[in-house]
mmCIF file of C-alpha atoms in Angstrom:
data_model
loop_
_atom_site.group_PDB
_atom_site.id
_atom_site.type_symbol
_atom_site.label_atom_id
_atom_site.label_comp_id
_atom_site.label_asym_id
_atom_site.label_seq_id
_atom_site.Cartn_x
_atom_site.Cartn_y
_atom_site.Cartn_z
ATOM 1 C CA UNK A 1 13.873 21.013 72.014
ATOM 2 C CA UNK A 2 15.047 17.497 70.625
ATOM 3 C CA UNK A 3 16.848 17.527 67.390
ATOM 4 C CA UNK A 4 15.588 14.642 65.126
ATOM 5 C CA UNK A 5 18.442 12.096 63.946
ATOM 6 C CA UNK A 6 18.889 12.253 60.268
ATOM 7 C CA UNK A 7 16.943 9.717 58.025
ATOM 8 C CA UNK A 8 18.784 6.484 57.386
ATOM 9 C CA UNK A 9 18.907 4.883 53.917
ATOM 10 C CA UNK A 10 15.648 3.381 52.656
ATOM 11 C CA UNK A 11 13.728 5.250 55.079
ATOM 12 C CA UNK A 12 12.453 7.832 52.563
ATOM 13 C CA UNK A 13 8.669 7.390 51.674
ATOM 14 C CA UNK A 14 8.257 4.902 54.680
ATOM 15 C CA UNK A 15 5.948 7.497 56.597
ATOM 16 C CA UNK A 16 8.625 8.758 58.837
ATOM 17 C CA UNK A 17 8.785 12.243 57.210
ATOM 18 C CA UNK A 18 6.685 15.319 57.650
ATOM 19 C CA UNK A 19 4.535 16.788 55.270
ATOM 20 C CA UNK A 20 7.144 19.673 54.623
ATOM 21 C CA UNK A 21 9.977 17.353 53.632
ATOM 22 C CA UNK A 22 10.937 16.965 50.001
ATOM 23 C CA UNK A 23 10.664 13.346 48.609
ATOM 24 C CA UNK A 24 13.630 12.154 46.562
ATOM 25 C CA UNK A 25 13.352 12.617 42.753
ATOM 26 C CA UNK A 26 13.423 9.341 41.131
ATOM 27 C CA UNK A 27 15.607 9.093 37.796
ATOM 28 C CA UNK A 28 12.877 7.572 35.697
ATOM 29 C CA UNK A 29 9.658 9.405 36.070
ATOM 30 C CA UNK A 30 6.779 7.835 35.534
ATOM 31 C CA UNK A 31 4.896 9.196 32.480
ATOM 32 C CA UNK A 32 1.342 10.519 32.848
ATOM 33 C CA UNK A 33 -0.884 8.270 30.553
ATOM 34 C CA UNK A 34 -3.675 6.324 31.011
ATOM 35 C CA UNK A 35 -3.335 2.271 31.981
ATOM 36 C CA UNK A 36 -3.287 -0.080 29.082
ATOM 37 C CA UNK A 37 -0.916 2.384 26.746
ATOM 38 C CA UNK A 38 2.370 1.010 27.926
ATOM 39 C CA UNK A 39 3.613 -2.389 28.473
ATOM 40 C CA UNK A 40 5.083 -1.782 31.657
ATOM 41 C CA UNK A 41 8.803 -1.572 33.140
ATOM 42 C CA UNK A 42 11.488 -3.342 30.654
ATOM 43 C CA UNK A 43 15.336 -4.207 31.656
ATOM 44 C CA UNK A 44 16.465 -1.935 28.611
ATOM 45 C CA UNK A 45 17.656 1.768 28.719
ATOM 46 C CA UNK A 46 13.762 2.679 28.712
ATOM 47 C CA UNK A 47 11.470 2.219 31.382
ATOM 48 C CA UNK A 48 8.213 1.977 29.558
ATOM 49 C CA UNK A 49 7.156 0.662 26.183
ATOM 50 C CA UNK A 50 3.925 2.143 24.467
ATOM 51 C CA UNK A 51 1.227 -0.592 23.321
ATOM 52 C CA UNK A 52 -0.997 1.790 21.685
ATOM 53 C CA UNK A 53 -0.523 4.889 19.360
ATOM 54 C CA UNK A 54 -2.243 7.946 18.247
ATOM 55 C CA UNK A 55 -2.169 8.436 14.201
ATOM 56 C CA UNK A 56 -1.828 11.788 13.328
ATOM 57 C CA UNK A 57 -1.884 12.305 9.514
ATOM 58 C CA UNK A 58 -0.731 15.505 8.227
ATOM 59 C CA UNK A 59 0.124 17.220 11.399
ATOM 60 C CA UNK A 60 0.748 20.670 10.054
ATOM 61 C CA UNK A 61 -2.764 21.074 9.342
ATOM 62 C CA UNK A 62 -3.904 20.756 12.863
ATOM 63 C CA UNK A 63 -7.466 21.216 12.972
ATOM 64 C CA UNK A 64 -7.821 21.582 9.260
ATOM 65 C CA UNK A 65 -7.142 17.826 8.548
ATOM 66 C CA UNK A 66 -10.879 17.039 8.792
ATOM 67 C CA UNK A 67 -11.134 18.831 5.310
ATOM 68 C CA UNK A 68 -8.916 16.005 3.782
ATOM 69 C CA UNK A 69 -11.487 13.366 4.276
ATOM 70 C CA UNK A 70 -13.843 13.971 1.444
ATOM 71 C CA UNK A 71 -11.156 14.315 -1.054
ATOM 72 C CA UNK A 72 -9.427 11.088 0.014
ATOM 73 C CA UNK A 73 -12.642 9.075 0.336
ATOM 74 C CA UNK A 74 -13.331 10.241 -3.158
ATOM 75 C CA UNK A 75 -10.375 9.027 -4.228
ATOM 76 C CA UNK A 76 -10.760 5.635 -2.686
ATOM 77 C CA UNK A 77 -14.036 5.215 -4.268
ATOM 78 C CA UNK A 78 -12.555 6.019 -7.750
ATOM 79 C CA UNK A 79 -9.679 3.492 -7.158
ATOM 80 C CA UNK A 80 -12.050 0.731 -5.782
ATOM 81 C CA UNK A 81 -14.562 1.508 -8.811
ATOM 82 C CA UNK A 82 -11.953 1.231 -11.604
ATOM 83 C CA UNK A 83 -9.928 -1.383 -10.472
ATOM 84 C CA UNK A 84 -13.210 -3.506 -9.839
ATOM 85 C CA UNK A 85 -14.369 -2.653 -13.169
ATOM 86 C CA UNK A 86 -11.649 -3.985 -15.097
ATOM 87 C CA UNK A 87 -11.324 -7.014 -12.785
ATOM 88 C CA UNK A 88 -14.897 -7.783 -13.389
ATOM 89 C CA UNK A 89 -14.525 -7.653 -17.155
ATOM 90 C CA UNK A 90 -11.617 -9.982 -17.215
ATOM 91 C CA UNK A 91 -13.349 -12.549 -15.065
ATOM 92 C CA UNK A 92 -16.902 -12.139 -16.869
ATOM 93 C CA UNK A 93 -15.563 -12.436 -20.358
ATOM 94 C CA UNK A 94 -14.316 -16.004 -21.103
ATOM 95 C CA UNK A 95 -12.179 -14.613 -23.962
ATOM 96 C CA UNK A 96 -9.930 -12.901 -21.592
ATOM 97 C CA UNK A 97 -9.290 -15.894 -19.546
ATOM 98 C CA UNK A 98 -5.657 -16.071 -20.749
ATOM 99 C CA UNK A 99 -2.414 -15.848 -18.428
ATOM 100 C CA UNK A 100 -1.811 -12.239 -19.224
ATOM 101 C CA UNK A 101 -5.387 -10.834 -18.691
ATOM 102 C CA UNK A 102 -5.641 -13.089 -15.363
ATOM 103 C CA UNK A 103 -2.334 -11.458 -13.970
ATOM 104 C CA UNK A 104 -3.552 -7.986 -14.922
ATOM 105 C CA UNK A 105 -6.801 -8.705 -12.968
ATOM 106 C CA UNK A 106 -4.613 -10.108 -10.047
ATOM 107 C CA UNK A 107 -2.740 -6.931 -10.014
ATOM 108 C CA UNK A 108 -5.744 -4.740 -9.931
ATOM 109 C CA UNK A 109 -7.438 -6.867 -7.198
ATOM 110 C CA UNK A 110 -3.920 -6.410 -5.028
ATOM 111 C CA UNK A 111 -4.165 -2.650 -5.942
ATOM 112 C CA UNK A 112 -7.643 -2.588 -4.128
ATOM 113 C CA UNK A 113 -6.303 -4.389 -1.251
ATOM 114 C CA UNK A 114 -3.439 -1.930 -0.790
ATOM 115 C CA UNK A 115 -6.091 0.947 -0.968
ATOM 116 C CA UNK A 116 -8.289 -1.031 1.391
ATOM 117 C CA UNK A 117 -5.275 -1.151 4.097
ATOM 118 C CA UNK A 118 -4.466 2.369 3.761
ATOM 119 C CA UNK A 119 -7.060 4.527 2.995
ATOM 120 C CA UNK A 120 -9.576 3.910 6.005
ATOM 121 C CA UNK A 121 -6.768 4.123 8.536
ATOM 122 C CA UNK A 122 -5.785 7.473 7.023
ATOM 123 C CA UNK A 123 -9.516 8.929 7.146
ATOM 124 C CA UNK A 124 -9.686 7.664 11.161
ATOM 125 C CA UNK A 125 -6.114 9.793 11.587
ATOM 126 C CA UNK A 126 -7.768 12.853 10.390
ATOM 127 C CA UNK A 127 -10.157 12.430 13.326
ATOM 128 C CA UNK A 128 -9.455 13.411 16.941
ATOM 129 C CA UNK A 129 -11.519 10.483 18.370
ATOM 130 C CA UNK A 130 -10.941 7.385 16.233
ATOM 131 C CA UNK A 131 -7.164 7.558 15.579
ATOM 132 C CA UNK A 132 -5.739 5.486 18.534
ATOM 133 C CA UNK A 133 -4.513 1.900 17.196
ATOM 134 C CA UNK A 134 -3.015 -0.923 19.163
ATOM 135 C CA UNK A 135 0.531 -2.050 18.614
ATOM 136 C CA UNK A 136 -0.481 -5.441 17.226
ATOM 137 C CA UNK A 137 -2.859 -3.751 14.716
ATOM 138 C CA UNK A 138 -0.270 -1.377 13.801
ATOM 139 C CA UNK A 139 2.335 -4.200 13.047
ATOM 140 C CA UNK A 140 -0.378 -6.093 11.158
ATOM 141 C CA UNK A 141 -1.062 -2.905 8.991
ATOM 142 C CA UNK A 142 2.872 -2.574 8.349
ATOM 143 C CA UNK A 143 2.904 -6.143 7.184
ATOM 144 C CA UNK A 144 -0.029 -5.809 4.811
ATOM 145 C CA UNK A 145 1.100 -2.527 3.280
ATOM 146 C CA UNK A 146 4.589 -3.794 2.329
ATOM 147 C CA UNK A 147 3.295 -7.151 1.415
ATOM 148 C CA UNK A 148 1.077 -5.761 -1.094
ATOM 149 C CA UNK A 149 3.521 -3.492 -2.561
ATOM 150 C CA UNK A 150 6.342 -6.291 -2.820
ATOM 151 C CA UNK A 151 3.521 -8.726 -4.195
ATOM 152 C CA UNK A 152 2.556 -6.082 -6.668
ATOM 153 C CA UNK A 153 6.331 -5.868 -7.852
ATOM 154 C CA UNK A 154 6.436 -9.773 -8.011
ATOM 155 C CA UNK A 155 3.286 -9.964 -9.955
ATOM 156 C CA UNK A 156 4.948 -7.506 -12.696
ATOM 157 C CA UNK A 157 8.149 -9.891 -12.846
ATOM 158 C CA UNK A 158 5.681 -12.894 -13.626
ATOM 159 C CA UNK A 159 4.003 -10.709 -16.210
ATOM 160 C CA UNK A 160 7.532 -10.147 -17.751
ATOM 161 C CA UNK A 161 7.988 -13.750 -17.946
ATOM 162 C CA UNK A 162 4.838 -14.464 -19.398
ATOM 163 C CA UNK A 163 5.376 -11.821 -22.268
ATOM 164 C CA UNK A 164 8.663 -13.457 -22.699
ATOM 165 C CA UNK A 165 7.488 -16.729 -23.534
ATOM 166 C CA UNK A 166 4.678 -15.281 -25.520
ATOM 167 C CA UNK A 167 7.018 -13.202 -27.662
ATOM 168 C CA UNK A 168 10.218 -15.148 -27.939
ATOM 169 C CA UNK A 169 8.412 -18.677 -27.978
ATOM 170 C CA UNK A 170 5.160 -18.028 -29.706
ATOM 171 C CA UNK A 171 4.637 -21.493 -30.769
ATOM 172 C CA UNK A 172 5.496 -23.219 -27.466
ATOM 173 C CA UNK A 173 3.447 -20.503 -25.651
ATOM 174 C CA UNK A 174 0.608 -22.581 -25.028
ATOM 175 C CA UNK A 175 2.663 -25.738 -23.970
ATOM 176 C CA UNK A 176 4.931 -24.066 -21.587
ATOM 177 C CA UNK A 177 2.636 -21.528 -19.913
ATOM 178 C CA UNK A 178 -0.097 -23.649 -18.199
ATOM 179 C CA UNK A 179 -2.650 -22.982 -15.419
ATOM 180 C CA UNK A 180 -0.380 -24.986 -12.917
ATOM 181 C CA UNK A 181 2.636 -23.208 -14.036
ATOM 182 C CA UNK A 182 0.830 -19.685 -13.429
ATOM 183 C CA UNK A 183 -0.513 -20.601 -10.112
ATOM 184 C CA UNK A 184 2.946 -21.990 -8.964
ATOM 185 C CA UNK A 185 4.580 -18.614 -9.959
ATOM 186 C CA UNK A 186 1.829 -16.636 -8.415
ATOM 187 C CA UNK A 187 2.437 -18.822 -5.184
ATOM 188 C CA UNK A 188 6.240 -18.197 -5.536
ATOM 189 C CA UNK A 189 5.488 -14.614 -5.542
ATOM 190 C CA UNK A 190 3.489 -14.627 -2.480
ATOM 191 C CA UNK A 191 6.098 -16.507 -0.714
ATOM 192 C CA UNK A 192 8.947 -14.255 -1.818
ATOM 193 C CA UNK A 193 6.808 -11.209 -0.743
ATOM 194 C CA UNK A 194 6.417 -12.876 2.728
ATOM 195 C CA UNK A 195 10.027 -13.596 3.388
ATOM 196 C CA UNK A 196 11.186 -10.193 2.113
ATOM 197 C CA UNK A 197 8.558 -8.102 4.610
ATOM 198 C CA UNK A 198 8.504 -10.701 7.578
ATOM 199 C CA UNK A 199 11.968 -9.917 8.886
ATOM 200 C CA UNK A 200 11.487 -6.148 8.855
ATOM 201 C CA UNK A 201 8.182 -6.567 10.845
ATOM 202 C CA UNK A 202 9.659 -9.148 12.990
ATOM 203 C CA UNK A 203 12.333 -6.776 14.278
ATOM 204 C CA UNK A 204 9.903 -3.896 14.418
ATOM 205 C CA UNK A 205 8.052 -5.931 16.981
ATOM 206 C CA UNK A 206 10.786 -6.539 19.462
ATOM 207 C CA UNK A 207 11.538 -2.576 19.920
ATOM 208 C CA UNK A 208 10.603 -0.593 22.765
ATOM 209 C CA UNK A 209 8.885 2.753 21.999
ATOM 210 C CA UNK A 210 8.862 4.910 24.821
ATOM 211 C CA UNK A 211 9.692 8.345 23.079
ATOM 212 C CA UNK A 212 5.934 9.265 22.660
ATOM 213 C CA UNK A 213 2.733 7.587 21.632
ATOM 214 C CA UNK A 214 1.912 9.651 18.646
ATOM 215 C CA UNK A 215 2.636 8.612 15.151
ATOM 216 C CA UNK A 216 3.163 11.650 12.781
ATOM 217 C CA UNK A 217 1.818 9.630 9.858
ATOM 218 C CA UNK A 218 -1.776 8.375 8.410
ATOM 219 C CA UNK A 219 -0.560 4.862 8.614
ATOM 220 C CA UNK A 220 1.803 2.466 10.733
ATOM 221 C CA UNK A 221 4.847 3.083 8.113
ATOM 222 C CA UNK A 222 8.151 1.615 9.321
ATOM 223 C CA UNK A 223 10.474 4.581 9.986
ATOM 224 C CA UNK A 224 7.332 6.596 11.330
ATOM 225 C CA UNK A 225 7.315 3.963 13.755
ATOM 226 C CA UNK A 226 10.747 3.752 14.421
ATOM 227 C CA UNK A 227 11.098 7.311 15.287
ATOM 228 C CA UNK A 228 9.070 6.549 18.347
ATOM 229 C CA UNK A 229 11.917 3.710 19.635
ATOM 230 C CA UNK A 230 14.357 4.441 22.416
ATOM 231 C CA UNK A 231 16.795 1.668 21.956
ATOM 232 C CA UNK A 232 19.120 0.785 19.395
ATOM 233 C CA UNK A 233 17.544 0.411 15.952
ATOM 234 C CA UNK A 234 20.772 0.150 13.792
ATOM 235 C CA UNK A 235 19.981 -3.447 13.186
ATOM 236 C CA UNK A 236 16.183 -2.475 11.880
ATOM 237 C CA UNK A 237 17.622 0.179 9.751
ATOM 238 C CA UNK A 238 20.245 -2.101 8.048
ATOM 239 C CA UNK A 239 17.753 -4.901 7.523
ATOM 240 C CA UNK A 240 15.292 -2.797 6.021
ATOM 241 C CA UNK A 241 17.621 -0.583 3.978
ATOM 242 C CA UNK A 242 19.330 -4.008 2.732
ATOM 243 C CA UNK A 243 16.087 -5.584 1.793
ATOM 244 C CA UNK A 244 14.724 -2.896 -0.140
ATOM 245 C CA UNK A 245 17.972 -1.861 -1.974
ATOM 246 C CA UNK A 246 18.515 -5.900 -2.922
ATOM 247 C CA UNK A 247 14.927 -6.302 -3.749
ATOM 248 C CA UNK A 248 14.882 -3.493 -5.920
ATOM 249 C CA UNK A 249 17.969 -4.062 -7.756
ATOM 250 C CA UNK A 250 17.168 -7.691 -8.466
ATOM 251 C CA UNK A 251 13.781 -6.782 -9.636
ATOM 252 C CA UNK A 252 15.168 -4.207 -12.200
ATOM 253 C CA UNK A 253 17.993 -6.495 -13.338
ATOM 254 C CA UNK A 254 15.432 -9.202 -14.216
ATOM 255 C CA UNK A 255 12.690 -6.722 -15.590
ATOM 256 C CA UNK A 256 15.570 -4.964 -17.688
ATOM 257 C CA UNK A 257 16.827 -8.400 -18.850
ATOM 258 C CA UNK A 258 13.414 -9.717 -19.727
ATOM 259 C CA UNK A 259 12.144 -6.525 -21.781
ATOM 260 C CA UNK A 260 15.357 -5.954 -23.628
ATOM 261 C CA UNK A 261 15.071 -9.423 -25.256
ATOM 262 C CA UNK A 262 11.100 -9.014 -25.574
ATOM 263 C CA UNK A 263 11.611 -5.588 -27.360
ATOM 264 C CA UNK A 264 14.592 -7.130 -29.308
ATOM 265 C CA UNK A 265 12.191 -10.253 -30.571
ATOM 266 C CA UNK A 266 9.423 -7.839 -31.328
ATOM 267 C CA UNK A 267 11.379 -6.073 -33.811
ATOM 268 C CA UNK A 268 12.178 -8.922 -35.541
ATOM 269 C CA UNK A 269 8.614 -10.138 -35.992
ATOM 270 C CA UNK A 270 8.102 -10.116 -39.710
ATOM 271 C CA UNK A 271 4.230 -9.104 -39.546
ATOM 272 C CA UNK A 272 3.772 -5.434 -38.769
ATOM 273 C CA UNK A 273 0.360 -6.156 -36.976
ATOM 274 C CA UNK A 274 1.796 -8.618 -34.703
ATOM 275 C CA UNK A 275 4.876 -6.491 -34.172
ATOM 276 C CA UNK A 276 2.682 -3.502 -33.358
ATOM 277 C CA UNK A 277 0.542 -5.431 -30.884
ATOM 278 C CA UNK A 278 3.534 -6.967 -28.955
ATOM 279 C CA UNK A 279 5.134 -3.689 -28.845
ATOM 280 C CA UNK A 280 1.941 -1.988 -27.366
ATOM 281 C CA UNK A 281 1.340 -4.784 -24.870
ATOM 282 C CA UNK A 282 5.210 -4.405 -23.731
ATOM 283 C CA UNK A 283 4.335 -0.648 -23.670
ATOM 284 C CA UNK A 284 1.500 -0.877 -21.131
ATOM 285 C CA UNK A 285 3.362 -3.042 -19.095
ATOM 286 C CA UNK A 286 6.390 -0.512 -18.994
ATOM 287 C CA UNK A 287 4.310 2.289 -18.208
ATOM 288 C CA UNK A 288 3.000 0.397 -15.053
ATOM 289 C CA UNK A 289 6.527 -0.641 -13.965
ATOM 290 C CA UNK A 290 7.724 2.861 -14.390
ATOM 291 C CA UNK A 291 4.889 4.294 -12.243
ATOM 292 C CA UNK A 292 5.111 1.692 -9.285
ATOM 293 C CA UNK A 293 9.100 2.054 -9.215
ATOM 294 C CA UNK A 294 9.583 5.582 -9.709
ATOM 295 C CA UNK A 295 6.725 6.424 -6.793
ATOM 296 C CA UNK A 296 8.517 4.039 -4.376
ATOM 297 C CA UNK A 297 12.031 5.229 -5.240
ATOM 298 C CA UNK A 298 11.291 9.124 -5.096
ATOM 299 C CA UNK A 299 9.707 8.598 -1.524
ATOM 300 C CA UNK A 300 12.505 6.675 -0.199
ATOM 301 C CA UNK A 301 15.230 8.976 -1.829
ATOM 302 C CA UNK A 302 13.192 12.260 -0.349
ATOM 303 C CA UNK A 303 12.999 10.777 3.078
ATOM 304 C CA UNK A 304 16.805 9.708 3.286
ATOM 305 C CA UNK A 305 18.142 13.021 1.676
ATOM 306 C CA UNK A 306 15.656 16.041 2.404
ATOM 307 C CA UNK A 307 15.645 15.533 6.292
ATOM 308 C CA UNK A 308 14.785 18.933 6.684
ATOM 309 C CA UNK A 309 11.591 18.653 4.713
ATOM 310 C CA UNK A 310 8.432 19.103 7.019
ATOM 311 C CA UNK A 311 6.362 16.069 7.957
ATOM 312 C CA UNK A 312 3.418 16.956 6.091
ATOM 313 C CA UNK A 313 5.620 16.767 2.878
ATOM 314 C CA UNK A 314 6.952 13.180 3.940
ATOM 315 C CA UNK A 315 3.267 12.031 4.356
ATOM 316 C CA UNK A 316 2.145 13.450 0.871
ATOM 317 C CA UNK A 317 5.025 11.555 -0.871
ATOM 318 C CA UNK A 318 4.067 8.229 0.923
ATOM 319 C CA UNK A 319 0.501 8.705 -0.157
ATOM 320 C CA UNK A 320 1.795 9.197 -3.673
ATOM 321 C CA UNK A 321 3.507 5.982 -3.887
ATOM 322 C CA UNK A 322 0.980 4.213 -2.101
ATOM 323 C CA UNK A 323 -2.135 5.132 -3.989
ATOM 324 C CA UNK A 324 -0.709 6.660 -7.299
ATOM 325 C CA UNK A 325 -0.282 3.002 -8.890
ATOM 326 C CA UNK A 326 -3.621 2.105 -7.567
ATOM 327 C CA UNK A 327 -5.319 4.803 -9.586
ATOM 328 C CA UNK A 328 -3.293 4.835 -12.636
ATOM 329 C CA UNK A 329 -2.978 1.030 -13.461
ATOM 330 C CA UNK A 330 -6.572 0.443 -14.384
ATOM 331 C CA UNK A 331 -6.608 3.557 -16.517
ATOM 332 C CA UNK A 332 -3.389 2.235 -18.394
ATOM 333 C CA UNK A 333 -4.781 -1.501 -18.856
ATOM 334 C CA UNK A 334 -8.123 -0.202 -19.709
ATOM 335 C CA UNK A 335 -7.314 2.350 -22.048
ATOM 336 C CA UNK A 336 -4.440 0.505 -23.699
ATOM 337 C CA UNK A 337 -5.164 -3.093 -24.060
ATOM 338 C CA UNK A 338 -7.756 -3.412 -26.919
ATOM 339 C CA UNK A 339 -9.426 -6.656 -25.834
ATOM 340 C CA UNK A 340 -10.153 -5.160 -22.524
ATOM 341 C CA UNK A 341 -10.968 -1.813 -23.889
ATOM 342 C CA UNK A 342 -13.412 -3.584 -26.490
ATOM 343 C CA UNK A 343 -15.214 -5.248 -23.565
ATOM 344 C CA UNK A 344 -15.621 -2.395 -21.750
ATOM 345 C CA UNK A 345 -17.183 -0.382 -24.558
ATOM 346 C CA UNK A 346 -19.513 -3.137 -25.050
ATOM 347 C CA UNK A 347 -20.313 -3.434 -21.432
ATOM 348 C CA UNK A 348 -21.211 0.237 -21.308
ATOM 349 C CA UNK A 349 -23.359 0.153 -24.417
ATOM 350 C CA UNK A 350 -25.289 -2.712 -23.046
ATOM 351 C CA UNK A 351 -25.943 -0.810 -19.876
ATOM 352 C CA UNK A 352 -26.950 2.298 -21.942
ATOM 353 C CA UNK A 353 -29.528 0.272 -23.941
ATOM 354 C CA UNK A 354 -31.077 -1.309 -20.613
ATOM 355 C CA UNK A 355 -31.726 2.514 -19.628
ATOM 356 C CA UNK A 356 -35.154 3.739 -21.230
ATOM 357 C CA UNK A 357 -34.458 7.075 -23.106
ATOM 358 C CA UNK A 358 -38.256 7.739 -24.097
ATOM 359 C CA UNK A 359 -40.759 8.391 -21.565
ATOM 360 C CA UNK A 360 -43.568 5.887 -21.826
ATOM 361 C CA UNK A 361 -46.756 6.929 -23.313
ATOM 362 C CA UNK A 362 -49.579 7.623 -21.049
ATOM 363 C CA UNK A 363 -52.683 5.706 -21.196
ATOM 364 C CA UNK A 364 -55.671 7.577 -22.690
ATOM 365 C CA UNK A 365 -57.876 9.175 -20.098
ATOM 366 C CA UNK A 366 -61.571 8.214 -19.876
ATOM 367 C CA UNK A 367 -62.721 10.997 -22.066
ATOM 368 C CA UNK A 368 -60.254 9.932 -24.711
ATOM 369 C CA UNK A 369 -61.562 6.245 -24.889
ATOM 370 C CA UNK A 370 -64.064 5.393 -27.754
ATOM 371 C CA UNK A 371 -67.577 4.927 -27.036
#
């Protein structure tokens, strides 16, 4: 009986081995996933990079996630209707075409955009058939979410500047705050928001995602996506944290300086009515600022401190800081701003007058008609 010579290097897999011969195990096993979900082999430490992901919002609820569709969809309808109602009131009433009310309408329009960016994807993440999203769409959603959040804060800065000029320099307010200045400030706010968000999203687009194709979140949030990376993301974390801390600290310094001077000037107003109106307006803005910044900061602190907390709690806090300002802002401005509240009351009274309250009298029958 002849003994086969040992295999030489490079002969494995060329057809010379019998059926009972073991095939060498590759150091990088090929993952079992369908075509189109990975970008192929890369030169880094990872071998594949997924290009589409499954969004799984509130993974701890498992099959009960479908029960969340109705409450979140109802919340979305409330957010859109209340924000749109106040925005329509400001746009429709010519007496409200003033910088402060136009900025309020812009803020509420941004709230609608934020909710529209988040909630539909959230509802799809509760499903098991429509929750797949491609990497480009995921990055676009990430950019839109953070852009609208930062733009919302920048509008609050513009509103603080508007109130500062209105209360500290009331006689020169119409001369200083013109339509061109207001449009320029809004444009600067949009450019600043883009410059803050673009580096974070740009760095995220260069990461290889090979750990998994499942995002345990209802949206393409930055850190939820970074958990799937398989390379060094220290630069992404550093840039993201630096941008967030610098932006928040600078905003708080500007807002604190502006409103401290506004309140100081308001208490020096001799007229009690004008002083009360100024403080009431500042109170509305401060409530909105507190809602926006407290919800955002609480989510960031809990995410970095309470690392042992379940993913569902983190997702709930994310929904809290994304949707709570959108829900509360129209209520604050609609209830506390006198002019908007009066026009809303007039609008509802007009609608009630258009609805008939008495049943129309029926025509007499033939027998009741006179001869």
